[in-house]
Amino acid sequence: MICHFPVKTNSTFPLISFAHGFGGGGFMIAMYTSMMQQLASSGFVVCAYTDCYPWCPGRWPKPQLDVISFARKLGEESGENKEFRRKMTMVPRKPHVPASPQDPADADIESPTLPINKESKAGVLGYSSGGICTLLSAYTDTAKEYSIGAVVTYDGDGAAYANRLYPNVNLDLENVASIPIFMAASTIKDRFGTPPECQEHARPNTAVLLEKDPNRSLLVACIDGMDHLDNINDIFRWQPPLMALRYVIAFFGYILDPSSECVGHYEDILGGQLKNASSEHYVNNLF
């Protein structure tokens, strides 16, 4: 698990659990560094699992839910959780030589306490195939058990794709809880020819979710000029456009931190600004 969070502050922030796209675990989680850091710098604790593929689909949504549990433990100050933080830490004592968590020499080393707002519900965020995991995390029972209050699919795949590509995964959107959902989708092909997600996933998902609950708090936007690699960075070749990120930040802030002085600004971003940037498809049931 890797976490990005604000430092040098006494404030606490909502927790967001991120599910990466296909093949994005392990060292490849670095592809999402720019996105996670910018999201965290806007006032969130952003944590992600890192070592799931190729076994992810058969375990969804457990990795994303485990991140919520582990992060919350790392946000507690109790003696029991201080020991948990120590065991979670792997600190090099010498260059390139990881220390063992059981080594007595590491007895005073522990992970930092994550500045998580205990009063706030968690957000779940999924990119590409990680969007399938995120929608599974948002099922009514798990959303209640893990206190999930906001869901974002960042150009995420939908039910038809999930059930076709992953035979062991059965994503039924009718089971998704009636909690606020934001689906940000691409409208153009990326450099590898990946087709836009708007037609294949965002529009069908919109129809199913609203058929079950016409009054659901749902925001859907197919963002003009956005492609599937919007949040992927490669330090050797390109930086991510992150066209959708300002809207993701505004959505999580609006839902998870409603007392913030920025709520009016968030409404402006998600209302007029996002609508103007989404000429192909835009649905706003939030306000």
Short mmCIF file of C-alpha atoms in Angstrom, two decimals:
data_model
loop_
_atom_site.label_atom_id
_atom_site.label_comp_id
_atom_site.label_asym_id
_atom_site.label_seq_id
_atom_site.Cartn_x
_atom_site.Cartn_y
_atom_site.Cartn_z
CA MET A 1 0.00 0.00 0.00
CA ILE A 2 1.21 3.48 -0.84
CA CYS A 3 -0.22 6.71 0.56
CA HIS A 4 0.08 10.38 -0.35
CA PHE A 5 -1.14 12.98 2.13
CA PRO A 6 -0.66 16.62 3.20
CA VAL A 7 2.22 17.25 5.61
CA LYS A 8 3.24 20.06 7.96
CA THR A 9 -0.33 20.60 9.08
CA ASN A 10 -2.42 19.74 12.12
CA SER A 11 -5.56 19.32 10.03
CA THR A 12 -7.18 16.02 9.10
CA PHE A 13 -8.58 15.06 5.71
CA PRO A 14 -10.97 12.62 4.03
CA LEU A 15 -9.57 9.26 2.95
CA ILE A 16 -9.66 8.13 -0.68
CA SER A 17 -8.87 4.54 -1.73
CA PHE A 18 -7.59 4.27 -5.31
CA ALA A 19 -7.89 1.21 -7.59
CA HIS A 20 -5.41 1.24 -10.50
CA GLY A 21 -6.05 0.14 -14.06
CA PHE A 22 -5.07 -3.09 -15.82
CA GLY A 23 -1.45 -4.05 -15.17
CA GLY A 24 -0.85 -1.01 -13.02
CA GLY A 25 0.28 -2.67 -9.79
CA GLY A 26 3.77 -3.11 -8.38
CA PHE A 27 6.32 -0.55 -9.51
CA MET A 28 3.87 0.59 -12.22
CA ILE A 29 1.80 2.31 -9.55
CA ALA A 30 4.32 5.13 -10.11
CA MET A 31 2.39 5.89 -13.31
CA TYR A 32 -0.29 7.46 -11.12
CA THR A 33 2.07 9.51 -8.93
CA SER A 34 1.18 12.88 -10.44
CA MET A 35 -2.53 12.25 -10.05
CA MET A 36 -2.31 10.97 -6.47
CA GLN A 37 0.02 13.75 -5.34
CA GLN A 38 -2.12 16.51 -6.81
CA LEU A 39 -5.24 14.95 -5.34
CA ALA A 40 -3.57 14.70 -1.92
CA SER A 41 -2.29 18.28 -2.11
CA SER A 42 -5.90 19.42 -2.48
CA GLY A 43 -6.74 18.11 0.99
CA PHE A 44 -7.09 14.31 0.93
CA VAL A 45 -5.29 11.22 2.18
CA VAL A 46 -4.93 9.09 -0.96
CA CYS A 47 -3.96 5.43 -0.53
CA ALA A 48 -3.68 2.65 -3.11
CA TYR A 49 -2.91 -1.05 -3.23
CA THR A 50 0.21 -1.86 -5.25
CA ASP A 51 0.66 -5.59 -5.75
CA CYS A 52 -2.57 -7.05 -7.04
CA TYR A 53 -2.26 -7.97 -10.74
CA PRO A 54 -2.63 -10.48 -12.32
CA TRP A 55 -4.88 -11.73 -9.52
CA CYS A 56 -6.91 -8.53 -9.05
CA PRO A 57 -10.17 -9.40 -10.82
CA GLY A 58 -10.69 -12.59 -8.84
CA ARG A 59 -10.23 -10.65 -5.60
CA TRP A 60 -12.16 -7.47 -6.38
CA PRO A 61 -13.17 -5.45 -4.43
CA LYS A 62 -11.18 -6.76 -1.44
CA PRO A 63 -7.88 -4.95 -2.20
CA GLN A 64 -9.56 -1.55 -2.35
CA LEU A 65 -11.57 -2.23 0.80
CA ASP A 66 -8.48 -3.52 2.64
CA VAL A 67 -6.78 -0.22 1.86
CA ILE A 68 -9.58 1.60 3.68
CA SER A 69 -9.18 -0.65 6.72
CA PHE A 70 -5.37 -0.46 6.80
CA ALA A 71 -5.29 3.31 6.25
CA ARG A 72 -7.77 3.91 9.05
CA LYS A 73 -5.61 1.83 11.38
CA LEU A 74 -2.64 3.96 10.36
CA GLY A 75 -4.71 6.97 11.32
CA GLU A 76 -5.22 5.83 14.91
CA GLU A 77 -3.01 6.76 17.84
CA SER A 78 -3.86 3.81 20.13
CA GLY A 79 -1.15 1.50 21.39
CA GLU A 80 -2.47 -1.44 19.39
CA ASN A 81 -2.38 0.54 16.17
CA LYS A 82 1.06 1.97 16.92
CA GLU A 83 2.32 -1.62 16.86
CA PHE A 84 0.44 -2.15 13.58
CA ARG A 85 2.13 0.94 12.13
CA ARG A 86 5.54 -0.37 13.16
CA LYS A 87 4.94 -3.71 11.46
CA MET A 88 3.70 -1.97 8.32
CA THR A 89 6.98 -0.07 7.94
CA MET A 90 9.93 -1.33 5.89
CA VAL A 91 12.81 1.11 6.40
CA PRO A 92 16.29 0.60 4.83
CA ARG A 93 18.94 0.55 7.55
CA LYS A 94 21.64 0.47 4.86
CA PRO A 95 21.35 1.41 1.19
CA HIS A 96 19.29 -1.18 -0.72
CA VAL A 97 19.02 -3.45 2.34
CA PRO A 98 15.43 -3.55 3.65
CA ALA A 99 15.05 -3.99 7.37
CA SER A 100 12.83 -6.76 8.68
CA PRO A 101 9.72 -5.64 10.58
CA GLN A 102 10.62 -8.21 13.24
CA ASP A 103 14.15 -6.89 13.71
CA PRO A 104 14.56 -5.50 17.27
CA ALA A 105 16.72 -2.74 15.81
CA ASP A 106 13.56 -1.35 14.24
CA ALA A 107 11.58 -1.30 17.46
CA ASP A 108 11.30 2.49 17.49
CA ILE A 109 10.49 2.85 13.79
CA GLU A 110 6.88 3.17 12.76
CA SER A 111 4.80 4.56 9.94
CA PRO A 112 3.51 8.11 10.42
CA THR A 113 -0.01 8.56 11.68
CA LEU A 114 -2.12 9.31 8.63
CA PRO A 115 -4.07 12.58 9.09
CA ILE A 116 -7.46 11.03 8.36
CA ASN A 117 -10.64 12.81 9.35
CA LYS A 118 -12.49 10.23 11.45
CA GLU A 119 -15.80 12.06 10.99
CA SER A 120 -15.67 11.87 7.20
CA LYS A 121 -16.74 8.92 5.11
CA ALA A 122 -14.23 7.43 2.68
CA GLY A 123 -14.14 7.98 -1.05
CA VAL A 124 -13.33 5.28 -3.60
CA LEU A 125 -11.68 6.08 -6.91
CA GLY A 126 -11.03 3.69 -9.79
CA TYR A 127 -9.28 4.17 -13.12
CA SER A 128 -10.01 2.05 -16.22
CA SER A 129 -10.54 -1.56 -15.10
CA GLY A 130 -10.10 -0.29 -11.53
CA GLY A 131 -13.45 1.39 -12.10
CA ILE A 132 -15.02 -2.06 -12.02
CA CYS A 133 -13.41 -2.70 -8.63
CA THR A 134 -14.66 0.67 -7.41
CA LEU A 135 -18.26 0.02 -8.43
CA LEU A 136 -18.08 -3.35 -6.67
CA SER A 137 -16.76 -1.56 -3.56
CA ALA A 138 -19.82 0.67 -3.77
CA TYR A 139 -22.32 -2.18 -3.36
CA THR A 140 -24.85 -1.38 -0.65
CA ASP A 141 -23.50 -3.79 1.98
CA THR A 142 -19.81 -2.92 1.54
CA ALA A 143 -20.47 0.81 1.26
CA LYS A 144 -22.22 0.65 4.63
CA GLU A 145 -19.64 -1.62 6.28
CA TYR A 146 -16.65 0.48 5.17
CA SER A 147 -18.44 3.83 5.50
CA ILE A 148 -18.00 4.82 1.85
CA GLY A 149 -19.63 8.10 0.96
CA ALA A 150 -18.44 9.01 -2.55
CA VAL A 151 -17.56 7.06 -5.70
CA VAL A 152 -15.54 8.16 -8.74
CA THR A 153 -14.75 6.19 -11.87
CA TYR A 154 -11.92 7.92 -13.74
CA ASP A 155 -12.58 6.75 -17.31
CA GLY A 156 -13.69 3.52 -15.66
CA ASP A 157 -14.97 0.38 -17.34
CA GLY A 158 -18.59 -0.65 -16.98
CA ALA A 159 -20.66 -3.73 -16.35
CA ALA A 160 -20.76 -5.06 -19.91
CA TYR A 161 -16.98 -4.90 -20.23
CA ALA A 162 -16.45 -6.40 -16.78
CA ASN A 163 -18.62 -9.42 -17.42
CA ARG A 164 -17.12 -9.95 -20.89
CA LEU A 165 -13.43 -9.58 -20.02
CA TYR A 166 -13.45 -11.09 -16.53
CA PRO A 167 -15.60 -14.26 -16.41
CA ASN A 168 -15.28 -14.50 -12.64
CA VAL A 169 -16.50 -10.93 -12.10
CA ASN A 170 -20.21 -10.20 -12.00
CA LEU A 171 -20.78 -6.46 -11.79
CA ASP A 172 -24.46 -5.74 -11.30
CA LEU A 173 -25.05 -1.99 -11.17
CA GLU A 174 -28.42 -2.54 -9.52
CA ASN A 175 -26.49 -3.52 -6.37
CA VAL A 176 -24.62 -0.21 -6.20
CA ALA A 177 -25.63 1.85 -3.17
CA SER A 178 -27.52 5.11 -3.55
CA ILE A 179 -24.49 7.21 -2.69
CA PRO A 180 -23.04 10.04 -4.81
CA ILE A 181 -21.23 8.81 -7.93
CA PHE A 182 -19.15 10.73 -10.47
CA MET A 183 -18.24 9.10 -13.78
CA ALA A 184 -15.67 11.07 -15.79
CA ALA A 185 -15.24 9.59 -19.28
CA SER A 186 -13.01 10.11 -22.32
CA THR A 187 -14.26 11.28 -25.70
CA ILE A 188 -11.27 10.65 -28.01
CA LYS A 189 -8.86 7.78 -28.72
CA ASP A 190 -5.53 7.80 -26.90
CA ARG A 191 -2.10 7.44 -28.51
CA PHE A 192 -2.45 3.65 -28.47
CA GLY A 193 -5.84 3.69 -30.15
CA THR A 194 -7.90 2.92 -27.03
CA PRO A 195 -11.48 3.97 -27.88
CA PRO A 196 -13.25 6.54 -25.71
CA GLU A 197 -15.17 5.24 -22.74
CA CYS A 198 -18.11 7.62 -23.14
CA GLN A 199 -20.26 5.54 -25.46
CA GLU A 200 -19.31 2.07 -24.22
CA HIS A 201 -19.42 2.66 -20.48
CA ALA A 202 -20.51 6.08 -19.25
CA ARG A 203 -23.80 6.30 -21.15
CA PRO A 204 -24.91 2.68 -20.47
CA ASN A 205 -23.92 2.96 -16.79
CA THR A 206 -25.91 6.20 -16.52
CA ALA A 207 -29.05 4.55 -17.89
CA VAL A 208 -28.87 1.54 -15.56
CA LEU A 209 -28.10 3.54 -12.42
CA LEU A 210 -30.91 6.04 -13.02
CA GLU A 211 -33.37 3.31 -13.95
CA LYS A 212 -32.89 1.79 -10.51
CA ASP A 213 -32.98 5.13 -8.70
CA PRO A 214 -34.06 8.19 -10.78
CA ASN A 215 -33.23 10.49 -7.87
CA ARG A 216 -29.72 9.12 -7.33
CA SER A 217 -26.96 11.69 -6.73
CA LEU A 218 -25.19 11.04 -10.01
CA LEU A 219 -22.76 13.16 -12.01
CA VAL A 220 -21.65 11.96 -15.45
CA ALA A 221 -19.42 13.90 -17.82
CA CYS A 222 -17.80 12.93 -21.12
CA ILE A 223 -15.03 15.52 -21.14
CA ASP A 224 -14.18 17.14 -24.46
CA GLY A 225 -10.70 16.23 -25.71
CA MET A 226 -9.95 13.77 -22.88
CA ASP A 227 -8.45 10.39 -23.74
CA HIS A 228 -8.00 7.20 -21.73
CA LEU A 229 -4.47 8.07 -20.57
CA ASP A 230 -5.55 11.33 -18.93
CA ASN A 231 -4.06 10.46 -15.53
CA ILE A 232 -1.05 8.34 -16.58
CA ASN A 233 2.43 9.84 -16.23
CA ASP A 234 5.71 8.61 -17.73
CA ILE A 235 8.65 10.63 -16.46
CA PHE A 236 10.67 9.77 -19.54
CA ARG A 237 8.09 10.70 -22.18
CA TRP A 238 5.01 12.58 -21.00
CA GLN A 239 3.18 14.20 -18.14
CA PRO A 240 -0.53 13.51 -17.70
CA PRO A 241 -3.02 16.12 -18.92
CA LEU A 242 -5.20 15.46 -15.86
CA MET A 243 -8.15 17.12 -17.58
CA ALA A 244 -10.60 15.36 -15.25
CA LEU A 245 -8.71 15.80 -11.98
CA ARG A 246 -10.01 19.27 -11.05
CA TYR A 247 -13.55 17.89 -11.33
CA VAL A 248 -12.63 14.80 -9.29
CA ILE A 249 -11.19 17.04 -6.58
CA ALA A 250 -14.28 19.24 -6.60
CA PHE A 251 -16.60 16.22 -6.39
CA PHE A 252 -14.79 14.59 -3.47
CA GLY A 253 -14.56 17.94 -1.70
CA TYR A 254 -18.24 18.70 -2.26
CA ILE A 255 -19.41 15.31 -0.97
CA LEU A 256 -16.85 14.39 1.69
CA ASP A 257 -16.15 17.83 3.15
CA PRO A 258 -19.49 19.69 2.93
CA SER A 259 -18.52 22.15 5.66
CA SER A 260 -15.59 23.43 3.60
CA GLU A 261 -15.60 27.10 2.64
CA CYS A 262 -14.92 25.90 -0.91
CA VAL A 263 -18.34 24.26 -1.41
CA GLY A 264 -19.64 27.15 -3.49
CA HIS A 265 -16.54 26.98 -5.67
CA TYR A 266 -16.99 23.22 -6.06
CA GLU A 267 -20.56 23.75 -7.25
CA ASP A 268 -19.37 26.21 -9.86
CA ILE A 269 -16.74 23.75 -11.10
CA LEU A 270 -19.10 20.76 -11.23
CA GLY A 271 -21.98 22.78 -12.60
CA GLY A 272 -21.16 25.43 -15.20
CA GLN A 273 -17.49 24.64 -15.84
CA LEU A 274 -17.86 20.87 -16.21
CA LYS A 275 -21.04 21.21 -18.24
CA ASN A 276 -19.30 23.56 -20.67
CA ALA A 277 -16.42 21.09 -20.99
CA SER A 278 -18.71 18.10 -21.68
CA SER A 279 -20.68 18.83 -24.83
CA GLU A 280 -21.15 15.16 -25.74
CA HIS A 281 -22.80 13.92 -22.53
CA TYR A 282 -23.47 15.57 -19.18
CA VAL A 283 -25.84 14.51 -16.40
CA ASN A 284 -25.99 16.32 -13.05
CA ASN A 285 -28.30 15.00 -10.34
CA LEU A 286 -26.17 16.41 -7.52
CA PHE A 287 -27.73 19.87 -7.34
#
